[in-house]
Every structure is written in structure tokens, then in C-alpha cells.
Amino acid sequence: MSKTKNIYVALAFLAPALLAVVCLRIWPALLSVHESLLAPRATTYSLENYIYIFGDPIFQSSVWTTLFFSIVVNPLQIAISLGLAILLNNKLPGTGFWRTLVLLPVAIPASVSAVVWAAALRPDGLMNALLGLFGLGPQPFLTSPQQALACIILVTSWIGVGYWMTILLAGLQDIPKSLYEAARIDGMNRWQQFINVTLPQLRRPLTFVLVADTVSNFLVFAPVQILTRGGPQRSTNLIMHEIYNRAFAAGDKSSAYAATVVLILLMLTIVAIQFRMMSDKGES
Amino acid sequence: MSIFNKAVRTAALAAVLSSVSMVAVMAADVTLTLISAENDAVVAPVIEAFEASHPGIKVEHQSIPFESMNAAIEARIGGGDSSIDVLFVDSPRVPSMVARGYLKSLEDLRSEIEPLVTPVALDALSVDGTIYTLPLWTSTQMMFYNKDLLDKAGIPHPGADQADRLTYEQILDLGSKAQAAGAKYGFAFEQIDRYYQLQPIFESIGGGSGLTGAGNLTPDITNDKWVEGATFYAKMFEDGIAPRGIPAGQVPPLFASGEVAFLVGGPWRLAGYTSTEGLNFGVAPVPYFANGKPVTPTGSWALAVSPHSAHPEEAMALAKFMTLDPQGAFKTVEANPIPPVNLEAFKLYSAWFAPKFPGVGDDAQKIMGYELRDSAVSRPLSTGFVAFEEVMNRVFGDLRNGADVKSTLEDAQRELNSTLARIQ
């Protein structure tokens, strides 16, 4: 088979995926850029929508809230996922049961999880009843601007951790046992094995989990909409919710498009930095 | 080769036959999609009646949560989705939807609509004198009280006459008393953080609707009276008389389960409450401020045909059946006792209402009569109403959770100034 023919065959196989990427990703992104440059009722391109959103304290606060949320939630979820993966990689009694239990929230739609948590986190809900058993006073949870974002982090982590854990677990099981045997012969303790064998060997799955988790946490929407609708006092108004609000509540689609472009650029920048850091680490 | 030819011929014949039968099926059956924020049970009687009188047309109802209705309309009607045929439209949202091209003029139906509705109702269906929606329901409110909780606290049952109307100040006192005697909550609004039910607080105290100026596009929510009304509202929660952290949709069941002494709610609650075993309740007029005037909310859902409907004629037939046909319009309220706007249907509704709810039906009917006549205030008509309502609902949520009243209102005023300027 000639090289050209090979390329055609490869393209034919790739066509459905490429078509999906163009129609569902690239085209909407380009459309967002186009629309974001058109101010309401305007027919010529301008940066008016961008000037408007960057001058708007509500948009500014949603960007800061999102960045703070990302800085906390991503390391937290990855650390918990990795911890659980290592724990469940050992031959503990009932490992299959525990793995299923941790993975179960992934199988439940995010909206259903949020509804269940909304009931549990009500002032007269299950969580406060549990705190009461331990002699702790009732907490305001979702009604407090100081606690609501922490509740969103709790719910998104509850949903996501099992999924990321499964990927890391698969990565752990791919590490050759001989590497650990060699490390033990060299006199490494468990911690040294983790640092010198497990982490370097997990670099690829960890890079994937880091990037995918970051992107998915930038796009968190359902738990915010169901649990807090961005409140109290905009303390949980993540950028996705702000875009939704602008487009569908305020009916200001122009500024929603501009905010979408800002979100895409923000995500691309952070993901590019992550790739760079992870590959540098690998080379060193 | 002959096997191949045979297979091709068979496949071609099957394709022709299946396409013929498809056309036959499509000609015989049209399925319309109706969207609303109501439960399926509310629209089931009218759908059943429509399908019986219009063979070949089926109606599928899609229930959308109230909070998502704006977004669903923006996304689906705004996106040209042809799968929606008929939709419920909250009356004050009509100007905004017309401005975005989501509603078509219904002027050709003026001669059919005009004789069936009051001039005030006709205004609510129109923008700048052009009719855009069909008349479905109107609304009013009453105050439900739990007789057993009041008896325990030694509180006399409030009367149902206008002269018996209590003040908000009295209600908070009585609510606290009921709590001291065992009620979990003293007083609550059914739509606990929604503008529709809370507008009367600010109108009663003299603060206005919150929108003013040309086209109602200027926010006015930081005047002294608004601050006073909002302080009263926030205090209800601060003092624990009304519940925090419970979504609006979960408040009505609190009254049904005997946890709330007084609840301001719509007549649509009567169906559920009268059938709740062990719930012993009465109804009274909505409270007012001692230094203000009685005000109750009004307005409700109207009906519209989507401009993108794939079956515009059948969709219009359904919309007309639900609104202009007296029997059809009455069927829309049979499982949801809210007054229909159609005057002929209202006569059927009036005759049916009181006997349907023994014990409270007479009082409820009396209250609805004078509230709709004397104290009803509509939500402001404005192309910016949808944005205003969304912001205000968030403001009420924040006040409920303990946010500072003055700074919250000032912040919302700034946001509204900025948002509404984009609409102007």
C-alpha cells in the first residue's frame, strides 16, 4: 500500500472524530470569538464587550472565585484520588467492594448528586444531624458565604474523585513489580519508593488527570446552579455560572460570548503551563 | 449475481413500503410539545380533552423547573428549536420575549380574544397595543393558617373578610407565639425568595415595584421604603420565624406537614392541602403594613405558539383550545385551582370552586374576589423584566441568608443599572 493511500485510510478512520471536533469544538469556539466582537445591536467588530466585562466587578469577582476554586480543588482532588488509588492497589480485604463504592458517585448524574447533597446540607438536613451526634453545633453550609464554596468543593470532589482514582489505579497497576523489587534491594523505604518509582512511573496518567481535572473543574456548572445559584453573595459564582447568567438570565449574549472566550483562553493558558511543567519534570 | 439482484430489489421494495407507511403515519398523527413549569398532572385534564376532540393530534407535555424556564426559552426558542409547539409564558416576560423575536403577533385573533377577557387582561397579553399571547390564567394570594398550631398557642383564627386583614407586624408577633407553643416556623411565603410574591411587601410599604422611568428600565431599589421592606424581610429569617436554606419548592410541604403556622400562598395550594390527612387549616387575606396599603400579586402564565413550531396550525388549535374555548380553559384549572382569564371559563370555575373545597372554599372564593378587584398589583411590564427578576430573586436569596440589607440593595442597583443599560 502506498504512503498516500495509507494517509487516505487513516483520514477515513479519523473522519468521524475530526468532524466531531470541528463541529462541536472548533466551530462553536470560532463562533464565540465572532459574536464576542459584536456589541449589542452593532454590525462592526469592536472590543466593547471585553471592555464591558473587564470593567464589571461581578465578572472580575467570578474570575477570581474560579481561580481560587481551581487552586484548591485540583490539588485536593488529585491528592485524594492518588491516595485512594494507592490504598486500593494494595491487597486489602474487600478491595473490589471499596473500588465500586468509590467509583459509584461517577455513575450518578452530577445533577442528581447535587440534589441529594442539597438535602443533606440544608440547615435541618443530615449533615447537621451528624454534627449534632458529635456534639458540634449546626453549620449554615450553603447559606453562608464563608462555607458555600467549600460545600461546592466537597460535592464536586465527591463526584469526581472516583473517576480520577480509576485512571490512576490503572496507571499504578502498569508499573512493573520488578522496579519495586530493585528499589527494595537498594534499601529504599516506602516513601522513597513512592517518590522515586511510583511518581515518575505515573507521570503520564498523572498529566492526563491533572489536565482533565483542571478543565472539568473550570467547567463546573450543575452543582453551582442546583446548590447555590452562584450565591450567597456571589461567593460561588464560578465563571461558567456567570456565563450562563449573562446569556440566559440577563439575556446579554454578547457579553456571555466574550466571557466564554476569556474562559477558553484562561483554560488553554493553564493547561499549556501544566503540560510544560509535567514534560520538563519528565525530561529532568 | 441473481441473489445480489434479488437482495437489492427486496431492499428497495422494503424502503419504498416503509417510506409510504411513514408518510401515512405522519399524515395521521401529529405530536405537539407543550412546555410549562407545571407538573404533568396539572395539564393532564386539558390534554386529555384536547386529544379526545382532535383525533390525530397527540400532546406531549415537558415540565421545566420554574428557575430554568427563562434559560430553556432563551436556549430553545432563541436557538430556533422546532420541537416546541406551545409554551407557557409568564405575563411580565412578554415584552422581553417580543423584543427578542420569540413571540409572533396574534392581532388576527383580536376579534376572538377581545370579547372573552377584561381590558386589563388584554393589556397583559399585549405589547404597545399588539396582542402576542393568549389568555390563560391570572393569580392572587391568600394566607393559609394551621388551626391546630394556632389553637395550641391560644391565637384566635383570623377572619376572611377585608376588615379582618392583619398587619405584617401582627403576623410576626403571632408567628413567634406559635413557635413558642411548638410550631417549627411562624410565618413563610410559599415562593420564599421570588419577586412575584415579595413585590407586595415593597408596594404595600410604598417603595414601588423596583423599576421606574421610561419603559420601566430604571432600577429604583435603594429608596428608604425599599430598605425598610427589605429589612423586614431579612428580619423574618434572622429571627428564625421563617426558614433559611430551604428551596422555594420545598416550602409548601412544610405547611402540609404542620411545621408552619402562617403561609402566604396561591389558591393552587388548596387542592393539595385539602387532601392532606390531618391538616386542619383556614384561609385569611394577605397581611399588609400598618402604615401602608393592602397589596397582593397578580398575573400568571399566558400561552404562546412558538414561532419555530413544526406544526403551527395544530399548535394554534391547542393554544386556542386551552384559552379561548371555555370548556378547554376550565380544564386547565381543574387540577390547579387558579382563576382562568377567559370570562366564560371563569363562570364555570366560580360555580365549581367553593363546593370543591369544603370548609375553606367559601372563604377562599370571597378572598380571591376582593383581592383581584381591590389590591392586585401586576409586576412591571418592561423589556428588562427578565433580567430584573433574576437579579431580584438572587437579592432575596442573599437577604434571606443574612446579607447586609443596604449594601446588598446598592450592589444590585449597580448591577441592574449596568445590565439594563445594555438592554436599552
XYZ file of C-alpha atoms in Angstrom:
708
model
C 0.000 0.000 0.000
C 1.438 3.401 -0.999
C 2.074 6.137 1.545
C -0.657 8.378 0.051
C -3.152 5.549 0.246
C -2.166 4.998 3.865
C -2.902 8.638 4.628
C -6.338 8.375 2.987
C -7.175 5.272 5.005
C -6.015 6.980 8.197
C -8.092 10.042 7.328
C -11.137 7.883 6.664
C -10.816 6.340 10.111
C -10.213 9.717 11.694
C -13.004 11.472 9.788
C -15.812 10.946 12.342
C -13.629 12.182 15.189
C -12.305 15.130 13.171
C -15.831 16.048 12.101
C -16.987 15.965 15.726
C -14.042 18.127 16.833
C -14.695 20.670 14.083
C -18.483 20.807 14.544
C -18.673 20.519 18.327
C -15.466 22.276 19.431
C -13.749 24.438 16.844
C -16.824 25.862 15.137
C -18.561 26.950 18.400
C -15.265 28.428 19.639
C -14.850 30.454 16.442
C -18.497 31.489 16.636
C -17.904 32.693 20.200
C -14.949 34.796 19.048
C -17.029 36.275 16.210
C -20.041 37.056 18.424
C -17.886 38.374 21.262
C -16.564 41.070 18.947
C -20.068 42.316 18.135
C -21.530 44.665 20.771
C -25.333 44.584 21.244
C -27.039 45.974 18.146
C -23.647 46.606 16.493
C -22.732 45.448 12.992
C -18.976 46.079 13.094
C -16.301 44.390 15.189
C -15.079 46.082 18.362
C -13.692 45.198 21.770
C -16.668 46.786 23.545
C -17.896 43.523 25.093
C -14.448 42.774 26.505
C -14.081 46.306 27.875
C -17.532 45.936 29.438
C -16.897 42.593 31.166
C -13.408 43.522 32.388
C -14.852 46.711 33.876
C -17.659 44.778 35.543
C -16.913 43.917 39.198
C -19.249 40.895 39.006
C -17.293 39.330 36.152
C -13.996 40.182 37.827
C -15.097 38.521 41.056
C -16.279 35.426 39.146
C -12.804 35.078 37.566
C -11.097 35.372 40.967
C -13.553 32.941 42.534
C -12.901 30.454 39.715
C -9.124 30.768 40.056
C -9.307 30.313 43.831
C -11.632 27.342 43.376
C -9.206 25.773 40.850
C -6.163 26.299 43.057
C -7.882 24.494 45.923
C -9.974 21.850 44.210
C -7.474 20.433 41.679
C -4.609 19.533 44.055
C -7.151 18.340 46.610
C -8.945 16.010 44.194
C -5.715 14.664 42.714
C -4.184 14.056 46.151
C -7.294 12.218 47.356
C -7.544 10.226 44.094
C -3.895 9.222 44.283
C -4.186 8.310 47.961
C -7.253 6.175 47.294
C -5.633 4.568 44.240
C -2.558 3.579 46.252
C -4.735 2.303 49.085
C -6.928 0.237 46.786
C -3.935 -1.027 44.801
C -2.899 -2.990 47.861
C -4.495 -6.323 48.520
C -6.912 -5.209 51.208
C -9.920 -7.300 52.211
C -12.922 -6.408 50.052
C -10.895 -4.303 47.560
C -13.494 -4.823 44.808
C -16.251 -3.568 47.079
C -14.299 -0.455 48.095
C -13.373 0.326 44.488
C -17.022 0.079 43.447
C -18.056 2.258 46.362
C -15.571 4.992 45.460
C -16.481 4.835 41.777
C -20.243 4.798 42.375
C -20.762 8.611 42.515
C -19.326 8.837 38.964
C -22.217 6.737 37.688
C -24.764 9.092 39.263
C -25.570 12.195 37.160
C -23.972 15.339 38.642
C -27.401 16.969 38.929
C -28.788 14.073 40.977
C -25.740 14.150 43.267
C -26.245 17.888 43.723
C -29.917 17.430 44.623
C -29.021 14.777 47.204
C -26.309 16.988 48.694
C -28.694 19.966 48.714
C -30.996 17.996 51.007
C -28.111 16.802 53.182
C -26.653 20.298 53.551
C -29.930 22.012 54.468
C -29.791 23.679 57.885
C -32.163 20.965 59.135
C -30.520 18.271 56.996
C -28.495 15.119 57.500
C -25.075 16.783 57.829
C -26.133 18.932 60.746
C -27.811 15.937 62.348
C -24.482 14.055 62.074
C -22.567 17.008 63.506
C -25.073 17.032 66.359
C -24.190 13.406 67.171
C -20.606 14.532 67.734
C -21.729 17.428 69.896
C -20.993 20.038 67.211
C -23.350 22.955 66.624
C -25.347 23.329 63.403
C -23.484 24.891 60.477
C -25.044 27.181 57.860
C -23.280 25.366 54.941
C -24.849 26.583 51.680
C -26.417 29.653 53.269
C -23.076 31.078 54.395
C -20.754 32.989 52.041
C -17.829 31.602 54.061
C -18.839 27.944 53.729
C -20.732 27.650 50.433
C -17.659 27.379 48.169
C -16.215 24.707 50.452
C -19.507 22.803 50.048
C -19.212 23.052 46.237
C -15.639 21.719 46.514
C -16.933 18.860 48.663
C -19.686 17.939 46.202
C -17.526 18.195 43.043
C -14.833 16.128 44.736
C -17.346 13.515 45.853
C -18.461 13.232 42.226
C -15.013 13.368 40.585
C -12.550 11.593 42.866
C -13.676 8.053 41.973
C -13.207 8.685 38.274
C -9.681 10.104 38.594
C -8.822 7.355 41.054
C -9.723 4.686 38.477
C -7.333 6.180 35.924
C -4.510 6.443 38.459
C -5.206 2.913 39.679
C -4.792 1.614 36.120
C -1.510 3.553 35.935
C -0.320 2.036 39.216
C -1.079 -1.466 38.006
C 1.036 -0.838 34.900
C 4.172 -0.193 36.953
C 6.409 -3.287 36.721
C 6.794 -5.039 40.074
C 10.495 -5.526 39.295
C 11.083 -1.788 39.778
C 9.825 -2.021 43.367
C 11.919 -5.182 43.954
C 15.023 -3.358 42.683
C 14.189 -0.367 44.892
C 13.824 -2.627 47.923
C 17.165 -4.300 47.142
C 18.669 -0.789 47.007
C 17.284 -0.268 50.530
C 14.521 2.263 49.755
C 11.716 2.627 52.272
C 8.014 3.014 51.248
C 8.209 6.794 50.978
C 11.388 6.671 48.863
C 9.731 4.064 46.611
C 6.758 6.371 46.184
C 8.962 9.363 45.283
C 11.486 7.539 43.111
C 9.404 4.816 41.487
C 5.672 5.431 41.727
C 5.525 9.144 40.864
C 7.900 9.058 37.860
C 6.130 5.974 36.505
C 2.744 7.641 36.973
C 3.765 10.792 35.081
C 1.599 10.095 32.010
C -1.645 9.182 33.796
C -0.991 11.997 36.284
C -0.571 14.505 33.450
C -3.837 13.344 31.948
C -5.647 13.522 35.306
C -4.189 16.945 36.077
C -5.205 18.431 32.731
C -8.597 16.753 32.503
C -9.426 17.545 36.139
C -8.435 21.190 35.691
C -10.602 21.520 32.596
C -13.570 19.766 34.192
C -13.326 21.974 37.280
C -13.234 25.104 35.131
C -16.483 23.881 33.593
C -18.327 23.056 36.835
C -21.916 24.187 36.448
C -24.657 21.799 37.627
C -23.685 21.696 41.340
C -23.483 25.507 41.460
C -26.790 26.003 39.679
C -28.593 23.458 41.841
C -26.994 24.112 45.226
C -26.392 27.855 45.362
C -27.152 29.544 42.028
C -23.891 31.430 42.490
C -24.755 32.749 45.985
C -24.755 33.577 48.806
C -23.435 36.991 47.878
C -21.806 35.571 44.707
C -19.393 33.522 46.818
C -19.870 30.517 44.485
C -20.361 32.424 41.249
C -17.901 30.446 39.143
C -17.244 31.699 35.630
C -19.423 29.031 33.954
C -22.371 30.099 36.070
C -21.632 33.743 35.301
C -21.680 32.970 31.555
C -24.969 31.106 31.942
C -26.434 34.016 33.901
C -25.399 36.559 31.312
C -26.672 34.517 28.366
C -29.864 33.067 29.749
C -30.942 35.185 32.728
C -29.859 38.689 31.759
C -30.261 37.919 28.041
C -26.917 39.601 27.304
C -25.468 37.054 24.913
C -22.768 39.391 23.594
C -21.023 39.679 26.945
C -21.615 35.947 27.565
C -19.692 35.172 24.360
C -16.865 37.469 25.463
C -16.769 35.756 28.868
C -16.690 32.368 27.088
C -13.646 33.423 25.062
C -11.933 34.613 28.248
C -12.692 31.241 29.862
C -11.262 29.342 26.878
C -8.072 31.456 26.898
C -7.700 31.071 30.662
C -8.062 27.291 30.415
C -5.687 26.999 27.463
C -3.037 29.041 29.283
C -3.249 26.987 32.457
C -3.324 23.667 30.608
C -0.315 24.715 28.487
C 1.623 25.561 31.654
C 0.665 22.200 33.162
C 1.839 20.295 30.070
C 5.083 22.222 30.096
C 5.712 21.558 33.762
C 4.921 17.863 33.513
C 7.092 17.319 30.427
C 10.010 19.285 31.933
C 9.766 17.163 35.016
C 9.859 14.044 32.882
C 12.948 15.165 30.956
C 14.835 16.163 34.092
C -25.354 -12.168 -9.121
C -29.038 -13.111 -9.218
C -29.009 -13.420 -5.439
C -27.463 -9.969 -5.261
C -30.133 -8.503 -7.595
C -32.865 -10.155 -5.598
C -31.484 -8.703 -2.391
C -31.280 -5.216 -3.916
C -34.866 -5.449 -5.187
C -36.126 -6.677 -1.837
C -34.289 -3.893 -0.032
C -35.666 -1.289 -2.456
C -39.211 -2.625 -2.017
C -38.827 -2.563 1.758
C -37.551 1.002 1.623
C -40.477 2.139 -0.563
C -43.016 0.374 1.643
C -41.536 1.775 4.841
C -41.439 5.330 3.435
C -45.067 5.006 2.269
C -46.146 3.808 5.696
C -44.093 6.588 7.333
C -45.966 9.209 5.272
C -49.259 7.607 6.236
C -48.337 7.679 9.900
C -47.159 11.306 9.704
C -50.350 12.378 7.975
C -52.476 10.740 10.622
C -50.571 11.668 13.769
C -49.044 14.910 14.821
C -47.392 15.092 18.221
C -47.241 18.538 19.720
C -44.877 19.533 22.507
C -46.185 21.783 25.242
C -43.703 23.253 27.732
C -44.574 24.692 31.115
C -43.335 24.928 34.672
C -46.297 22.849 35.883
C -46.457 19.203 36.892
C -47.839 16.781 34.332
C -50.931 16.308 36.497
C -51.898 19.985 36.087
C -52.156 19.830 32.298
C -53.313 16.211 32.059
C -57.088 17.021 32.043
C -56.841 19.608 29.259
C -54.543 17.406 27.174
C -56.946 14.515 27.518
C -59.898 16.700 26.498
C -57.965 18.169 23.542
C -56.828 14.789 22.262
C -60.381 13.462 22.517
C -61.747 16.351 20.456
C -58.845 16.446 17.980
C -58.175 12.897 16.758
C -54.769 12.536 15.155
C -53.113 15.127 17.378
C -51.198 13.979 20.435
C -49.752 16.338 23.012
C -46.582 15.677 24.929
C -46.006 17.846 27.984
C -42.493 18.780 29.102
C -42.313 20.118 32.629
C -39.418 22.524 33.179
C -38.474 23.776 36.656
C -39.581 27.389 37.189
C -35.981 28.510 37.762
C -34.924 27.081 34.389
C -37.859 28.363 32.341
C -36.100 31.555 31.180
C -32.977 29.655 30.242
C -34.953 26.963 28.407
C -36.841 29.577 26.385
C -33.633 31.501 25.614
C -31.801 28.370 24.557
C -34.558 26.554 22.695
C -36.831 29.224 21.218
C -33.840 31.566 20.798
C -31.968 28.752 19.074
C -34.815 28.121 16.612
C -35.750 24.717 18.083
C -38.767 23.455 16.130
C -39.604 20.762 18.672
C -41.510 23.184 20.934
C -45.004 23.990 19.698
C -46.851 25.678 22.536
C -45.342 27.310 25.602
C -46.417 28.888 28.865
C -45.193 32.487 29.162
C -45.132 34.431 32.421
C -47.031 37.661 31.592
C -44.375 40.233 32.602
C -41.809 38.434 30.456
C -43.850 39.091 27.282
C -42.183 42.461 26.354
C -38.720 40.972 26.720
C -39.654 37.964 24.580
C -41.251 40.174 21.941
C -38.087 42.327 21.827
C -36.072 39.178 21.117
C -38.435 37.940 18.431
C -39.646 34.906 20.409
C -43.343 35.734 20.020
C -45.433 36.403 16.929
C -48.246 38.957 16.684
C -51.701 37.474 17.291
C -53.585 40.535 16.071
C -55.579 38.361 13.648
C -57.211 36.761 16.691
C -58.196 40.091 18.308
C -61.901 39.722 17.475
C -61.924 36.261 19.094
C -59.945 37.277 22.204
C -61.468 40.677 22.999
C -64.978 39.541 23.988
C -63.562 36.875 26.307
C -61.284 38.966 28.545
C -61.321 42.191 30.559
C -59.468 45.220 29.098
C -56.867 44.914 31.903
C -56.230 41.281 30.974
C -55.965 42.240 27.297
C -53.227 44.751 28.211
C -51.264 41.993 29.925
C -51.338 39.969 26.688
C -50.133 42.889 24.586
C -47.047 44.994 23.965
C -47.596 48.502 22.602
C -51.191 47.613 21.747
C -50.336 44.451 19.764
C -51.526 41.097 21.126
C -48.758 38.483 21.434
C -50.104 35.859 23.836
C -53.342 34.050 24.560
C -55.154 34.480 27.899
C -54.607 31.543 30.251
C -54.570 32.242 33.995
C -54.457 35.081 36.451
C -53.499 34.807 40.100
C -53.976 36.071 43.601
C -52.746 35.089 47.046
C -54.191 34.274 50.433
C -52.788 33.437 53.830
C -53.145 29.837 54.947
C -53.068 29.215 58.695
C -52.763 25.995 60.642
C -55.709 25.892 63.055
C -54.156 23.308 65.361
C -50.919 25.273 65.800
C -52.874 28.482 66.435
C -55.135 26.728 68.971
C -52.100 25.390 70.831
C -50.743 28.927 71.128
C -54.138 30.377 72.061
C -54.218 32.535 68.922
C -57.731 33.291 67.597
C -58.331 32.230 63.968
C -58.089 35.241 61.639
C -61.264 36.116 59.696
C -61.660 36.013 55.917
C -63.150 39.487 55.467
C -61.195 42.509 54.226
C -61.770 44.163 57.598
C -60.068 41.224 59.339
C -56.789 41.720 57.459
C -53.815 41.508 59.821
C -50.650 43.576 59.536
C -47.220 42.084 58.869
C -46.167 43.345 62.291
C -49.020 41.383 63.934
C -48.242 38.281 61.888
C -44.611 38.202 63.032
C -45.765 38.518 66.676
C -48.345 35.772 66.248
C -45.834 33.620 64.354
C -43.352 33.907 67.237
C -46.111 32.984 69.685
C -46.998 29.913 67.625
C -43.323 28.914 67.580
C -43.158 29.234 71.360
C -46.118 26.828 71.506
C -44.479 24.234 69.243
C -44.611 25.373 65.595
C -41.271 24.934 63.834
C -41.748 28.138 61.818
C -44.077 31.056 62.447
C -44.598 32.556 59.003
C -43.379 31.978 55.451
C -44.046 32.918 51.872
C -44.680 29.975 49.568
C -42.347 31.463 46.931
C -39.974 32.424 49.685
C -37.329 34.226 47.640
C -39.114 35.074 44.411
C -40.059 38.549 43.276
C -43.645 37.590 42.321
C -44.705 37.035 45.907
C -42.397 39.575 47.553
C -43.246 42.578 45.364
C -46.335 43.296 47.571
C -44.072 43.903 50.603
C -42.458 46.841 48.816
C -45.652 48.022 47.143
C -47.549 47.873 50.447
C -44.932 49.900 52.274
C -44.817 52.488 49.448
C -41.458 51.600 47.876
C -42.779 50.897 44.367
C -42.149 47.917 42.110
C -38.393 48.459 41.887
C -38.483 49.552 38.242
C -39.359 53.046 37.100
C -38.777 55.534 34.262
C -39.405 55.195 30.538
C -40.167 51.586 29.658
C -39.582 50.608 33.313
C -35.881 50.328 32.600
C -34.528 52.295 35.559
C -33.949 50.369 38.803
C -35.228 52.010 41.997
C -34.495 49.614 44.839
C -32.423 51.735 47.201
C -35.087 54.214 48.321
C -35.889 54.351 52.055
C -39.081 52.334 51.679
C -37.302 49.533 49.820
C -34.662 49.434 52.544
C -37.438 49.304 55.166
C -39.261 46.496 53.333
C -36.054 44.540 52.779
C -35.122 44.950 56.450
C -38.486 43.490 57.446
C -37.972 40.599 55.026
C -34.432 39.866 56.260
C -35.535 40.035 59.911
C -38.089 37.253 59.402
C -35.192 34.885 58.741
C -32.774 36.414 61.219
C -35.320 35.850 63.999
C -35.925 32.281 62.831
C -39.626 32.926 62.158
C -39.170 31.881 58.510
C -36.860 29.060 57.330
C -33.402 29.599 55.852
C -31.703 27.200 53.449
C -34.863 25.519 52.184
C -35.521 25.991 48.442
C -38.808 27.654 47.417
C -40.148 24.388 46.027
C -39.796 22.697 49.422
C -41.616 25.362 51.456
C -45.268 24.408 50.698
C -44.779 20.862 52.054
C -43.647 22.413 55.368
C -47.158 23.799 55.821
C -48.713 20.493 54.770
C -46.656 18.667 57.387
C -47.800 21.048 60.132
C -44.489 22.854 60.589
C -45.592 26.394 59.629
C -48.277 28.441 61.415
C -48.957 31.040 58.678
C -48.139 30.695 54.971
C -48.893 33.168 52.177
C -49.614 31.100 49.098
C -51.691 30.773 45.946
C -55.143 29.170 45.597
C -53.439 26.340 43.692
C -52.306 25.029 47.093
C -55.916 24.273 48.080
C -56.044 21.032 46.098
C -53.041 19.534 47.896
C -53.801 20.925 51.346
C -57.460 19.857 51.444
C -56.429 16.314 50.574
C -53.677 16.181 53.211
C -54.809 13.986 56.066
C -54.591 15.609 59.482
C -54.041 19.144 58.137
C -56.615 21.403 59.738
C -56.337 24.823 58.095
C -58.162 28.020 57.242
C -57.559 30.969 54.932
C -57.331 34.723 55.548
C -56.341 37.761 53.480
C -52.653 38.527 52.817
C -51.183 40.859 55.507
C -50.217 44.494 54.881
C -48.070 47.111 56.604
C -49.800 49.176 59.274
C -48.567 52.390 57.653
C -49.129 51.095 54.101
C -51.902 49.671 51.940
C -53.067 46.121 51.160
C -51.345 44.773 48.064
C -51.453 41.313 46.517
C -49.566 39.992 43.493
C -51.379 39.039 40.330
C -50.717 37.988 36.761
C -49.779 34.489 35.749
C -48.980 32.353 32.780
C -50.244 33.166 29.311
C -49.953 30.873 26.312
C -47.992 31.310 23.093
C -47.241 29.356 19.955
C -43.551 29.065 19.181
C -42.550 30.980 16.029
C -40.461 27.919 15.093
C -43.174 25.276 15.618
C -43.053 22.500 13.033
C -46.861 22.235 13.275
C -48.123 25.824 13.563
C -51.763 25.068 12.700
C -52.139 22.201 15.141
C -50.217 24.194 17.763
C -52.592 27.117 17.371
C -55.552 24.728 17.682
C -54.166 23.508 21.024
C -53.418 27.035 22.253
C -56.903 28.230 21.331
C -58.499 25.188 22.952
C -56.656 25.884 26.217
C -57.523 29.569 26.290
C -60.446 30.639 24.088
C -62.652 27.552 24.411
C -64.429 27.945 27.799
C -64.511 24.194 28.442
C -60.887 23.802 27.437
C -59.785 26.788 29.544
C -61.674 25.378 32.532
C -59.907 22.039 32.066
C -56.560 23.834 32.571
C -57.539 24.783 36.133
C -59.389 21.646 37.144
C -56.258 20.119 38.693
C -54.791 23.507 39.592
C -57.430 25.823 41.087
C -56.190 29.164 39.754
C -58.582 31.658 38.108
C -58.758 31.402 34.314
C -58.666 34.712 32.410
C -61.360 33.602 29.943
C -64.535 35.151 31.407
C -66.772 32.273 30.309
C -64.375 29.747 31.835
C -64.247 31.895 34.977
C -68.030 31.433 35.390
C -67.580 27.646 35.256
C -64.648 27.938 37.675
C -66.634 30.085 40.158
C -69.519 27.627 40.247
C -67.120 24.708 40.718
C -64.635 26.263 43.179
C -66.358 26.578 46.593
C -68.062 23.138 46.677
C -64.791 21.553 45.518
C -63.003 22.615 48.714
C -65.454 22.134 51.569
C -64.565 24.032 54.729
C -62.332 26.639 53.102
C -63.784 27.040 49.587
C -66.256 29.806 50.507
C -63.651 31.856 52.374
C -61.066 31.353 49.637
C -63.521 32.416 46.945
C -64.500 35.512 48.924
C -60.835 36.491 49.416
C -59.971 35.923 45.763
C -62.914 38.077 44.711
C -61.926 41.189 46.661
C -58.168 40.793 46.283
C -58.375 40.540 42.478
C -60.686 43.555 42.466
C -59.084 45.838 45.069
C -55.489 45.024 45.951
C -53.955 43.270 42.934
C -50.779 44.857 41.550
C -49.115 43.485 38.414
C -45.405 43.053 38.012
C -43.838 45.875 35.995
C -44.020 45.460 32.227
C -40.569 46.001 30.789
C -38.207 44.536 28.226
C -35.766 44.357 31.145
C -38.107 42.435 33.453
C -36.493 39.026 32.943
C -33.064 40.384 33.921
C -34.589 42.391 36.791
C -36.448 39.367 38.161
C -33.338 37.178 38.045
C -31.292 39.778 39.932
C -34.037 40.371 42.495
C -34.510 36.654 43.129
C -30.796 36.447 43.880
C -31.030 39.536 46.127
C -33.852 37.964 48.132
C -31.806 34.784 48.467
C -28.876 36.785 49.854
C -31.052 38.801 52.257
C -32.588 35.576 53.445
C -29.136 34.208 54.210
C -28.209 37.221 56.311
C -26.522 39.636 53.866
C -26.432 43.300 54.883
C -29.625 44.929 53.571
C -28.344 48.317 52.419
C -25.159 47.162 50.700
C -26.977 44.253 49.018
C -29.600 46.582 47.551
C -26.946 49.096 46.470
C -24.903 46.359 44.813
C -27.999 45.068 42.987
C -28.894 48.613 41.906
C -25.418 48.955 40.347
C -25.753 45.588 38.625
C -29.206 46.444 37.297
C -28.059 49.856 36.046
C -25.313 48.165 34.112
C -27.436 45.256 32.811
C -30.487 47.313 31.867
C -28.298 49.880 30.065
C -27.228 47.068 27.714
C -30.907 46.320 27.015
C -31.768 49.993 26.339
